[in-house]
Short mmCIF file of C-alpha atoms in Angstrom, two decimals:
data_model
loop_
_atom_site.label_atom_id
_atom_site.label_comp_id
_atom_site.label_asym_id
_atom_site.label_seq_id
_atom_site.Cartn_x
_atom_site.Cartn_y
_atom_site.Cartn_z
CA UNK Z 1 -2.73 -8.85 2.47
CA UNK Z 2 -3.90 -8.13 -0.66
CA UNK Z 3 -4.25 -4.35 -1.96
CA UNK Z 4 -5.62 -4.71 -5.40
CA UNK Z 5 -8.75 -2.67 -6.26
CA UNK Z 6 -9.23 -3.87 -10.04
CA UNK Z 7 -12.01 -5.41 -11.78
CA UNK Z 8 -13.71 -8.88 -10.89
CA UNK Z 9 -12.75 -10.14 -14.08
CA UNK Z 10 -9.29 -10.06 -13.06
CA UNK Z 11 -9.67 -10.58 -9.19
CA UNK Z 12 -11.38 -14.17 -9.55
CA UNK Z 13 -8.32 -15.51 -11.49
CA UNK Z 14 -5.60 -13.79 -9.28
CA UNK Z 15 -7.44 -14.64 -5.96
CA UNK Z 16 -7.64 -18.27 -7.08
CA UNK Z 17 -4.61 -18.73 -7.91
CA UNK Z 18 -2.60 -17.20 -5.00
CA UNK Z 19 -5.35 -19.44 -2.52
CA UNK Z 20 -4.30 -22.55 -4.90
CA UNK Z 21 -0.48 -21.99 -4.67
CA UNK Z 22 -1.18 -21.71 -1.08
CA UNK Z 23 -1.46 -18.22 0.24
CA UNK Z 24 -4.35 -17.30 2.92
CA UNK Z 25 -5.69 -13.62 2.12
CA UNK Z 26 -6.34 -12.12 5.77
CA UNK Z 27 -7.21 -8.56 4.36
CA UNK Z 28 -8.56 -7.32 0.84
CA UNK Z 29 -8.75 -4.09 -0.39
CA UNK Z 30 -10.71 -4.16 -3.92
CA UNK Z 31 -12.81 -2.00 -6.11
CA UNK Z 32 -16.48 -2.78 -5.60
CA UNK Z 33 -15.56 -6.86 -5.45
CA UNK Z 34 -16.31 -7.91 -2.47
CA UNK Z 35 -18.35 -10.83 -3.60
CA UNK Z 36 -14.66 -11.63 -4.63
CA UNK Z 37 -13.43 -11.66 -0.96
CA UNK Z 38 -11.86 -15.00 0.20
CA UNK Z 39 -13.56 -16.43 3.40
CA UNK Z 40 -12.08 -15.32 6.43
CA UNK Z 41 -10.23 -11.85 4.91
CA UNK Z 42 -11.32 -8.52 6.01
CA UNK Z 43 -12.68 -6.54 3.17
CA UNK Z 44 -12.46 -3.26 2.58
CA UNK Z 45 -13.44 -1.05 -0.29
CA UNK Z 46 -10.55 1.29 -1.92
CA UNK Z 47 -12.56 4.18 -2.07
CA UNK Z 48 -13.46 4.07 1.32
CA UNK Z 49 -9.62 3.38 2.60
CA UNK Z 50 -9.21 6.24 0.36
CA UNK Z 51 -11.23 8.51 2.01
CA UNK Z 52 -10.06 7.34 5.59
CA UNK Z 53 -12.96 4.79 6.38
CA UNK Z 54 -12.50 1.78 7.92
CA UNK Z 55 -13.75 -1.63 6.65
CA UNK Z 56 -17.24 -2.61 7.90
CA UNK Z 57 -15.29 -5.52 9.95
CA UNK Z 58 -13.41 -3.09 12.07
CA UNK Z 59 -15.81 -0.37 11.97
CA UNK Z 60 -17.09 -0.31 15.57
CA UNK Z 61 -13.11 -1.09 17.05
CA UNK Z 62 -12.24 1.67 19.02
CA UNK Z 63 -8.40 2.89 17.71
CA UNK Z 64 -7.16 5.36 19.94
CA UNK Z 65 -5.11 8.45 18.69
CA UNK Z 66 -1.26 7.73 18.17
CA UNK Z 67 1.12 9.26 20.73
CA UNK Z 68 3.08 12.41 19.62
CA UNK Z 69 6.34 10.18 19.79
CA UNK Z 70 4.69 7.98 17.12
CA UNK Z 71 3.30 10.68 14.86
CA UNK Z 72 6.82 12.36 14.72
CA UNK Z 73 8.44 8.99 14.10
CA UNK Z 74 6.78 9.16 10.93
CA UNK Z 75 7.42 13.07 9.57
CA UNK Z 76 9.09 11.51 6.50
CA UNK Z 77 5.88 9.89 5.65
CA UNK Z 78 3.48 12.87 6.73
CA UNK Z 79 5.37 15.34 4.27
CA UNK Z 80 5.06 12.60 1.56
CA UNK Z 81 1.14 12.28 2.39
CA UNK Z 82 0.45 15.81 2.18
CA UNK Z 83 1.79 15.91 -1.32
CA UNK Z 84 -0.16 13.05 -2.22
CA UNK Z 85 -3.30 14.50 -1.14
CA UNK Z 86 -3.00 17.00 -3.74
CA UNK Z 87 -5.14 14.12 -5.30
CA UNK Z 88 -8.31 13.55 -3.99
CA UNK Z 89 -7.94 16.01 -1.18
CA UNK Z 90 -7.00 18.90 -3.06
CA UNK Z 91 -9.33 21.49 -1.82
CA UNK Z 92 -8.96 20.40 1.91
CA UNK Z 93 -6.66 22.31 4.27
CA UNK Z 94 -3.34 22.00 5.14
CA UNK Z 95 -4.55 21.16 9.12
CA UNK Z 96 -7.63 18.96 7.68
CA UNK Z 97 -5.01 16.90 5.60
CA UNK Z 98 -3.13 16.26 8.51
CA UNK Z 99 -5.60 15.32 10.62
CA UNK Z 100 -7.05 12.76 8.30
CA UNK Z 101 -3.37 11.36 7.62
CA UNK Z 102 -3.16 10.81 11.40
CA UNK Z 103 -6.44 8.96 11.60
CA UNK Z 104 -5.21 6.74 8.71
CA UNK Z 105 -1.54 6.21 10.22
CA UNK Z 106 -3.26 4.87 13.49
CA UNK Z 107 -6.14 2.79 11.67
CA UNK Z 108 -3.08 0.78 9.53
CA UNK Z 109 -1.21 0.43 12.56
CA UNK Z 110 -3.65 -1.44 14.04
CA UNK Z 111 -4.68 -3.68 11.05
CA UNK Z 112 -1.35 -4.69 10.89
CA UNK Z 113 -1.12 -5.42 14.35
CA UNK Z 114 -4.43 -7.29 14.24
CA UNK Z 115 -4.30 -9.51 10.97
CA UNK Z 116 -0.19 -9.79 11.31
CA UNK Z 117 0.42 -10.18 7.29
CA UNK Z 118 3.32 -12.03 6.34
CA UNK Z 119 3.52 -10.15 3.06
CA UNK Z 120 1.59 -7.12 1.21
CA UNK Z 121 0.95 -7.04 -2.34
CA UNK Z 122 0.20 -4.19 -4.79
CA UNK Z 123 -0.64 -4.04 -8.86
CA UNK Z 124 1.44 -0.86 -9.06
CA UNK Z 125 3.88 1.83 -6.79
CA UNK Z 126 1.49 2.27 -4.02
CA UNK Z 127 0.10 6.11 -4.09
CA UNK Z 128 -3.50 6.43 -3.18
CA UNK Z 129 -2.79 7.46 0.54
CA UNK Z 130 -3.88 4.77 2.32
CA UNK Z 131 -1.84 2.09 0.23
CA UNK Z 132 1.05 4.36 0.51
CA UNK Z 133 0.88 4.38 4.22
CA UNK Z 134 0.70 0.61 4.54
CA UNK Z 135 3.60 0.29 2.03
CA UNK Z 136 5.74 2.52 4.45
CA UNK Z 137 4.85 0.94 7.42
CA UNK Z 138 5.52 -2.63 5.93
CA UNK Z 139 8.95 -1.35 5.15
CA UNK Z 140 9.14 -0.10 9.10
CA UNK Z 141 7.64 -3.75 10.41
CA UNK Z 142 10.19 -5.63 8.07
CA UNK Z 143 7.16 -6.85 6.20
CA UNK Z 144 7.81 -8.25 2.35
CA UNK Z 145 5.80 -5.98 -0.08
CA UNK Z 146 5.74 -6.88 -3.83
CA UNK Z 147 4.60 -4.28 -6.27
CA UNK Z 148 4.65 -4.18 -10.43
CA UNK Z 149 4.97 -1.07 -12.73
CA UNK Z 150 4.19 -0.97 -16.18
CA UNK Z 151 6.84 0.45 -18.78
CA UNK Z 152 6.98 1.62 -22.74
CA UNK Z 153 6.46 -2.31 -23.58
CA UNK Z 154 2.75 -2.95 -23.58
CA UNK Z 155 2.18 -6.23 -21.99
CA UNK Z 156 5.85 -6.52 -20.05
CA UNK Z 157 5.87 -5.43 -16.57
CA UNK Z 158 9.05 -5.24 -14.11
CA UNK Z 159 8.66 -5.86 -10.38
CA UNK Z 160 9.79 -4.40 -7.49
CA UNK Z 161 9.97 -5.27 -3.30
CA UNK Z 162 10.70 -1.58 -2.78
CA UNK Z 163 10.43 0.75 -5.79
CA UNK Z 164 12.84 3.20 -4.36
CA UNK Z 165 15.34 0.02 -4.95
CA UNK Z 166 16.19 -1.59 -7.89
CA UNK Z 167 14.75 -5.35 -9.78
CA UNK Z 168 18.01 -7.63 -7.92
CA UNK Z 169 17.04 -9.70 -11.27
CA UNK Z 170 17.25 -6.74 -13.16
CA UNK Z 171 20.67 -5.85 -12.16
CA UNK Z 172 22.34 -9.40 -12.18
CA UNK Z 173 21.11 -10.14 -15.69
CA UNK Z 174 22.41 -6.69 -16.61
CA UNK Z 175 25.81 -7.52 -15.49
CA UNK Z 176 25.82 -10.95 -16.95
CA UNK Z 177 24.95 -9.26 -20.38
CA UNK Z 178 27.16 -6.66 -20.23
CA UNK Z 179 30.35 -9.05 -19.35
CA UNK Z 180 29.11 -11.10 -22.32
CA UNK Z 181 28.96 -8.30 -24.70
CA UNK Z 182 25.43 -8.77 -25.84
CA UNK Z 183 24.84 -6.72 -29.35
CA UNK Z 184 21.12 -6.13 -30.98
CA UNK Z 185 21.55 -9.50 -32.94
CA UNK Z 186 21.22 -11.13 -29.62
CA UNK Z 187 17.74 -9.72 -28.79
CA UNK Z 188 14.29 -11.50 -29.39
CA UNK Z 189 12.63 -10.36 -32.52
CA UNK Z 190 10.03 -8.34 -30.12
CA UNK Z 191 13.17 -6.11 -28.79
CA UNK Z 192 15.02 -6.03 -32.00
CA UNK Z 193 12.00 -5.02 -34.02
CA UNK Z 194 11.49 -2.01 -31.22
CA UNK Z 195 15.25 -1.20 -31.47
CA UNK Z 196 15.55 -0.68 -34.94
CA UNK Z 197 12.52 1.33 -35.41
CA UNK Z 198 13.01 3.61 -32.55
CA UNK Z 199 16.98 3.94 -32.51
CA UNK Z 200 18.57 6.67 -34.29
CA UNK Z 201 18.50 10.55 -34.07
CA UNK Z 202 16.22 10.87 -37.20
CA UNK Z 203 13.07 8.44 -35.90
CA UNK Z 204 10.51 9.84 -34.44
CA UNK Z 205 10.40 7.32 -31.47
CA UNK Z 206 7.07 5.02 -31.36
CA UNK Z 207 4.63 6.67 -28.48
CA UNK Z 208 4.18 4.23 -25.78
CA UNK Z 209 1.23 2.81 -25.29
CA UNK Z 210 -0.24 4.90 -22.58
CA UNK Z 211 0.40 7.86 -24.12
CA UNK Z 212 -1.94 6.63 -27.10
CA UNK Z 213 -4.12 6.27 -24.98
CA UNK Z 214 -4.01 9.53 -22.89
CA UNK Z 215 -3.85 11.20 -26.14
CA UNK Z 216 -7.44 9.32 -27.25
CA UNK Z 217 -8.62 10.55 -23.91
CA UNK Z 218 -8.26 14.17 -24.42
CA UNK Z 219 -8.54 14.46 -28.35
CA UNK Z 220 -10.67 16.82 -29.58
CA UNK Z 221 -13.51 15.05 -30.14
CA UNK Z 222 -13.43 13.71 -26.71
CA UNK Z 223 -13.18 17.07 -25.48
CA UNK Z 224 -16.33 17.94 -27.69
CA UNK Z 225 -18.26 14.93 -26.26
CA UNK Z 226 -17.61 16.08 -22.70
CA UNK Z 227 -18.79 19.50 -23.24
CA UNK Z 228 -21.67 18.46 -24.72
CA UNK Z 229 -22.70 16.03 -22.26
CA UNK Z 230 -21.97 19.10 -19.56
CA UNK Z 231 -24.33 21.40 -21.50
CA UNK Z 232 -27.16 18.96 -21.80
CA UNK Z 233 -26.72 18.07 -18.22
CA UNK Z 234 -26.88 21.91 -17.52
CA UNK Z 235 -30.67 21.78 -20.10
CA UNK Z 236 -31.70 19.19 -17.76
CA UNK Z 237 -31.53 20.22 -14.41
CA UNK Z 238 -31.51 24.22 -15.00
CA UNK Z 239 -28.08 25.15 -14.37
CA UNK Z 240 -27.04 26.36 -17.77
CA UNK Z 241 -27.03 29.89 -16.24
CA UNK Z 242 -24.54 29.31 -13.66
CA UNK Z 243 -22.80 26.89 -15.83
CA UNK Z 244 -21.91 29.60 -18.29
CA UNK Z 245 -21.35 32.60 -15.68
CA UNK Z 246 -18.92 30.34 -14.12
CA UNK Z 247 -17.21 29.89 -17.09
CA UNK Z 248 -17.09 33.44 -18.09
CA UNK Z 249 -15.75 34.01 -14.42
CA UNK Z 250 -13.20 31.82 -14.68
CA UNK Z 251 -11.83 33.35 -18.21
CA UNK Z 252 -11.94 36.94 -16.99
CA UNK Z 253 -9.67 35.90 -14.25
CA UNK Z 254 -7.08 34.33 -16.30
CA UNK Z 255 -5.72 30.84 -16.22
CA UNK Z 256 -2.67 28.63 -16.68
CA UNK Z 257 -2.71 28.67 -20.30
CA UNK Z 258 -2.52 32.47 -20.39
CA UNK Z 259 0.25 33.01 -17.96
CA UNK Z 260 2.21 30.27 -19.64
CA UNK Z 261 1.57 32.20 -23.04
CA UNK Z 262 3.22 34.97 -20.99
CA UNK Z 263 6.45 34.02 -20.04
CA UNK Z 264 7.20 31.58 -23.31
CA UNK Z 265 9.83 32.06 -25.81
CA UNK Z 266 10.68 30.27 -28.97
CA UNK Z 267 13.17 27.25 -28.84
CA UNK Z 268 16.39 28.22 -30.06
CA UNK Z 269 18.11 25.03 -31.48
CA UNK Z 270 21.50 26.47 -31.83
CA UNK Z 271 21.88 27.17 -28.25
CA UNK Z 272 23.05 24.93 -25.63
CA UNK Z 273 20.29 23.69 -23.66
CA UNK Z 274 19.14 20.87 -21.41
CA UNK Z 275 15.48 20.02 -22.06
CA UNK Z 276 13.17 19.41 -19.34
CA UNK Z 277 9.94 18.52 -19.69
CA UNK Z 278 7.52 18.96 -16.54
CA UNK Z 279 5.83 15.61 -15.13
CA UNK Z 280 2.11 15.63 -15.22
CA UNK Z 281 0.50 16.15 -11.70
CA UNK Z 282 -0.72 15.10 -9.64
CA UNK Z 283 0.07 11.33 -10.27
CA UNK Z 284 2.38 8.54 -8.80
CA UNK Z 285 5.21 9.51 -11.70
CA UNK Z 286 6.29 12.42 -9.36
CA UNK Z 287 4.46 11.31 -5.93
CA UNK Z 288 5.90 8.95 -4.99
CA UNK Z 289 8.45 8.01 -7.28
CA UNK Z 290 9.95 11.57 -7.59
CA UNK Z 291 10.66 11.55 -3.94
CA UNK Z 292 11.34 15.19 -2.76
CA UNK Z 293 11.46 16.37 -6.37
CA UNK Z 294 7.51 16.02 -6.76
CA UNK Z 295 8.22 19.66 -6.09
CA UNK Z 296 9.54 20.55 -9.77
CA UNK Z 297 10.87 24.18 -9.23
CA UNK Z 298 13.19 22.10 -6.65
CA UNK Z 299 14.24 19.99 -9.67
CA UNK Z 300 14.78 23.07 -11.89
CA UNK Z 301 16.28 25.23 -9.54
CA UNK Z 302 19.11 22.04 -8.71
CA UNK Z 303 19.67 21.75 -12.29
CA UNK Z 304 20.06 25.38 -12.58
CA UNK Z 305 22.57 25.81 -9.77
CA UNK Z 306 24.65 23.41 -11.81
CA UNK Z 307 24.73 24.23 -15.39
CA UNK Z 308 27.58 25.11 -16.94
CA UNK Z 309 28.08 28.62 -18.17
CA UNK Z 310 26.35 29.48 -21.51
CA UNK Z 311 23.81 26.55 -21.33
CA UNK Z 312 20.01 26.97 -20.84
CA UNK Z 313 17.28 24.43 -19.57
CA UNK Z 314 14.16 24.64 -22.15
CA UNK Z 315 11.26 23.89 -19.63
CA UNK Z 316 8.08 22.45 -21.42
CA UNK Z 317 4.59 21.96 -19.67
CA UNK Z 318 2.82 18.34 -19.85
CA UNK Z 319 0.59 18.60 -23.05
CA UNK Z 320 -2.45 16.62 -20.47
CA UNK Z 321 -1.49 19.21 -17.44
CA UNK Z 322 -4.50 21.30 -18.94
CA UNK Z 323 -6.77 18.78 -20.35
CA UNK Z 324 -7.05 16.61 -17.40
CA UNK Z 325 -8.97 17.19 -13.93
CA UNK Z 326 -8.48 20.72 -13.24
CA UNK Z 327 -8.24 21.73 -17.09
CA UNK Z 328 -6.68 24.94 -17.09
CA UNK Z 329 -7.66 26.42 -13.91
CA UNK Z 330 -5.30 27.05 -10.95
CA UNK Z 331 -5.10 24.34 -8.89
CA UNK Z 332 -2.94 22.96 -5.67
CA UNK Z 333 -0.37 21.82 -8.08
CA UNK Z 334 0.14 24.87 -11.07
CA UNK Z 335 -0.98 27.85 -8.68
CA UNK Z 336 -1.31 31.19 -10.00
CA UNK Z 337 2.05 32.85 -10.45
CA UNK Z 338 3.70 28.96 -10.86
CA UNK Z 339 4.80 29.32 -14.76
CA UNK Z 340 6.53 32.76 -13.77
CA UNK Z 341 8.43 31.69 -10.87
CA UNK Z 342 9.43 29.04 -13.17
CA UNK Z 343 10.55 31.69 -15.79
CA UNK Z 344 12.65 33.43 -13.43
CA UNK Z 345 15.18 30.80 -12.22
CA UNK Z 346 18.64 31.55 -13.70
CA UNK Z 347 19.14 29.97 -17.38
CA UNK Z 348 15.15 28.42 -17.73
CA UNK Z 349 13.49 29.06 -21.02
CA UNK Z 350 10.03 28.30 -21.06
CA UNK Z 351 9.30 26.98 -24.56
CA UNK Z 352 5.48 27.15 -25.87
CA UNK Z 353 3.71 23.77 -25.16
CA UNK Z 354 3.32 23.04 -29.15
CA UNK Z 355 7.15 22.74 -29.83
CA UNK Z 356 7.92 19.20 -31.03
CA UNK Z 357 9.33 17.07 -27.93
CA UNK Z 358 11.59 15.02 -30.29
CA UNK Z 359 13.25 18.29 -31.97
CA UNK Z 360 14.02 19.52 -28.32
CA UNK Z 361 15.40 15.97 -27.66
CA UNK Z 362 17.50 15.84 -30.94
CA UNK Z 363 19.25 19.16 -30.23
CA UNK Z 364 19.92 19.15 -26.64
CA UNK Z 365 22.77 18.46 -24.98
CA UNK Z 366 20.92 15.89 -22.81
CA UNK Z 367 17.13 15.63 -20.98
CA UNK Z 368 16.35 15.48 -17.61
CA UNK Z 369 13.29 13.94 -16.08
CA UNK Z 370 11.93 13.25 -12.86
CA UNK Z 371 10.98 9.96 -14.20
CA UNK Z 372 9.75 10.60 -17.40
CA UNK Z 373 9.70 8.78 -21.03
CA UNK Z 374 11.32 11.48 -22.45
CA UNK Z 375 14.80 9.95 -20.45
CA UNK Z 376 14.46 7.11 -22.27
CA UNK Z 377 13.76 8.25 -25.55
CA UNK Z 378 17.18 10.36 -24.79
CA UNK Z 379 19.18 7.12 -24.31
CA UNK Z 380 17.66 6.06 -28.06
CA UNK Z 381 19.50 9.05 -29.19
CA UNK Z 382 22.72 8.50 -27.87
CA UNK Z 383 22.00 11.06 -25.04
CA UNK Z 384 22.43 10.23 -21.24
CA UNK Z 385 19.68 11.86 -19.27
CA UNK Z 386 19.63 12.77 -15.82
CA UNK Z 387 16.56 11.28 -13.59
CA UNK Z 388 15.78 12.79 -10.21
CA UNK Z 389 13.27 10.10 -9.38
CA UNK Z 390 12.89 6.09 -9.70
CA UNK Z 391 11.91 5.13 -13.02
CA UNK Z 392 11.81 1.29 -14.84
CA UNK Z 393 14.83 1.94 -16.97
CA UNK Z 394 17.10 3.68 -14.25
CA UNK Z 395 19.48 1.07 -14.17
CA UNK Z 396 20.26 1.09 -17.79
CA UNK Z 397 23.74 2.16 -18.18
CA UNK Z 398 23.96 6.01 -18.99
CA UNK Z 399 21.29 7.07 -16.45
CA UNK Z 400 22.32 9.54 -14.12
CA UNK Z 401 20.65 9.24 -10.99
CA UNK Z 402 20.61 12.80 -9.43
CA UNK Z 403 19.76 14.37 -5.91
CA UNK Z 404 21.62 17.42 -6.02
CA UNK Z 405 23.35 19.99 -7.15
CA UNK Z 406 26.71 18.17 -6.93
CA UNK Z 407 25.40 15.00 -8.78
CA UNK Z 408 23.93 17.62 -11.57
CA UNK Z 409 27.15 19.02 -11.90
CA UNK Z 410 29.02 15.62 -12.35
CA UNK Z 411 26.57 14.52 -14.79
CA UNK Z 412 26.21 17.37 -16.85
CA UNK Z 413 30.44 16.78 -17.97
CA UNK Z 414 29.23 13.11 -19.12
CA UNK Z 415 26.28 13.27 -21.09
CA UNK Z 416 27.07 11.90 -24.82
CA UNK Z 417 26.93 8.71 -25.23
CA UNK Z 418 30.11 6.17 -25.43
CA UNK Z 419 31.19 4.22 -28.18
CA UNK Z 420 29.79 1.03 -26.20
CA UNK Z 421 26.56 2.65 -26.04
CA UNK Z 422 24.77 0.48 -28.41
CA UNK Z 423 26.31 -3.01 -26.75
CA UNK Z 424 24.86 -1.39 -23.27
CA UNK Z 425 21.44 -0.67 -24.34
CA UNK Z 426 21.23 -4.10 -26.00
CA UNK Z 427 22.42 -5.52 -22.91
CA UNK Z 428 19.78 -3.80 -20.92
CA UNK Z 429 17.10 -4.75 -23.07
CA UNK Z 430 18.02 -8.25 -23.39
CA UNK Z 431 17.88 -8.20 -19.28
CA UNK Z 432 14.90 -6.36 -19.38
CA UNK Z 433 13.13 -8.90 -22.04
CA UNK Z 434 14.60 -11.95 -19.65
CA UNK Z 435 12.98 -10.68 -16.59
CA UNK Z 436 10.00 -8.83 -16.85
CA UNK Z 437 6.73 -10.25 -16.77
CA UNK Z 438 4.17 -10.81 -19.53
CA UNK Z 439 1.47 -9.34 -18.47
CA UNK Z 440 -0.51 -5.99 -18.01
CA UNK Z 441 -2.05 -4.18 -14.79
CA UNK Z 442 -4.17 -1.91 -16.89
CA UNK Z 443 -6.09 -3.54 -19.78
CA UNK Z 444 -4.45 -3.05 -22.97
CA UNK Z 445 -5.83 -1.00 -26.31
CA UNK Z 446 -2.77 -2.17 -28.42
CA UNK Z 447 -4.17 -4.62 -30.93
CA UNK Z 448 -0.95 -6.25 -31.30
CA UNK Z 449 -1.48 -7.42 -27.43
CA UNK Z 450 -3.36 -10.27 -27.31
CA UNK Z 451 -3.35 -11.23 -23.84
CA UNK Z 452 -6.23 -11.25 -21.88
CA UNK Z 453 -6.92 -9.56 -18.53
CA UNK Z 454 -7.65 -13.05 -16.88
CA UNK Z 455 -4.61 -14.21 -18.75
CA UNK Z 456 -2.57 -10.98 -17.29
CA UNK Z 457 -3.95 -12.00 -13.64
CA UNK Z 458 -3.14 -15.98 -14.01
CA UNK Z 459 0.23 -15.14 -14.77
CA UNK Z 460 0.84 -12.55 -11.81
CA UNK Z 461 -0.75 -14.78 -9.56
CA UNK Z 462 2.19 -17.43 -10.70
CA UNK Z 463 4.96 -15.07 -10.10
CA UNK Z 464 3.90 -13.71 -6.88
CA UNK Z 465 3.66 -17.47 -5.90
CA UNK Z 466 7.25 -17.89 -7.35
CA UNK Z 467 8.67 -14.81 -5.85
CA UNK Z 468 7.12 -14.98 -2.00
CA UNK Z 469 5.75 -18.55 -1.46
CA UNK Z 470 7.55 -21.31 -3.88
CA UNK Z 471 10.70 -20.63 -6.25
CA UNK Z 472 9.66 -23.63 -8.32
CA UNK Z 473 6.37 -22.29 -9.72
CA UNK Z 474 6.65 -22.32 -13.59
CA UNK Z 475 5.19 -19.30 -14.79
CA UNK Z 476 3.52 -19.82 -18.11
CA UNK Z 477 3.51 -16.34 -20.12
CA UNK Z 478 0.82 -15.87 -22.66
CA UNK Z 479 2.59 -14.08 -25.60
CA UNK Z 480 0.61 -12.49 -27.79
#
């Protein structure tokens, strides 16, 4: 099964590469790419699947509701899905969300029984309801899965069979490199340049490619273009009065920015503190990759219960939280009173959103994240981060994976990097260099990355064949 809703320019070389390598695609979820569907395969539109609609080929099939026992066996999955519905189904009532989930669960159980796949392929960690249900059902039925994750290194992917488990090849390469005592001088020019540019407490770490793209999308000029277009649209359809009235009504009721401003207190860099930057939500980096800690209040409460005497937790909102989707309106992930509840947690200081993140990392004892890049930035500054979720750098020596108060307590006694930290980091970077895939899932805007979407798709197809079908396949990396 190919669950790959990407543009045509990527799908053609990907599907051709997989079929030439001997893989038969029996079910294909795409994004307006039905014309790319292989002969004999069932095609399903991504957005139809996300809405809980069946594939046209199965629309007339009578799929009976699941039994209470079958639903109860998937309560853990249900909990995660209800959270994922904060995106796409955010206005829906809880019972409406549940019924949609029960329908989806029955449908995808039927699909697996019908097509009996030998493997299921995802471009990234599944998080669009239907593909996460499919992933969990695959784990339950011992059907191999393969997925990819993009990293701070533009044009380098890491692969997983299960995102909750480490990449075995990366772990093996890391163990070997640690035994050899790899140093920065042993890295490739690309990795060595990155290390030298970003290493050290006085450097402003290069923003990762996805952060630069996001900032471009939400820049002042872009926002003004969006607002002007909305105004012109309202003039053309006669809804200007309603637009202005709605805006003024929202402003009078208060919003996230005003509530956040009421609870903030300036950072005091002379204090001992843990820096906890909130994740942008709803997004896969917190659900599913944060597990139960998609509830960031729970993560902060867990950290607070483990805090050494005299320490504080400096919490800062993600800068994009008020710029995308719901803007500064209260919503299902940032409800009225969210920041007030956050500020009441023992030891928490909510700092102004304009506080420089690099300064916060520079002066903190350590950083705690769900899966965020700030944890990686802490490692580059000789601090050992606490990570609540499953992120791409989880295997780097010095990362404390934490899931409880006790684990946080132990981690907070060991937050300063050891003397061998430079060698440990070099060993990880070398291992990442050795096993990462020279490709992109989302098209790069980095002028230094000359790899085309077609080349990326070809490389990914070769990797999939090698991983699932033929270990002798030679992967031809397209190096920028």
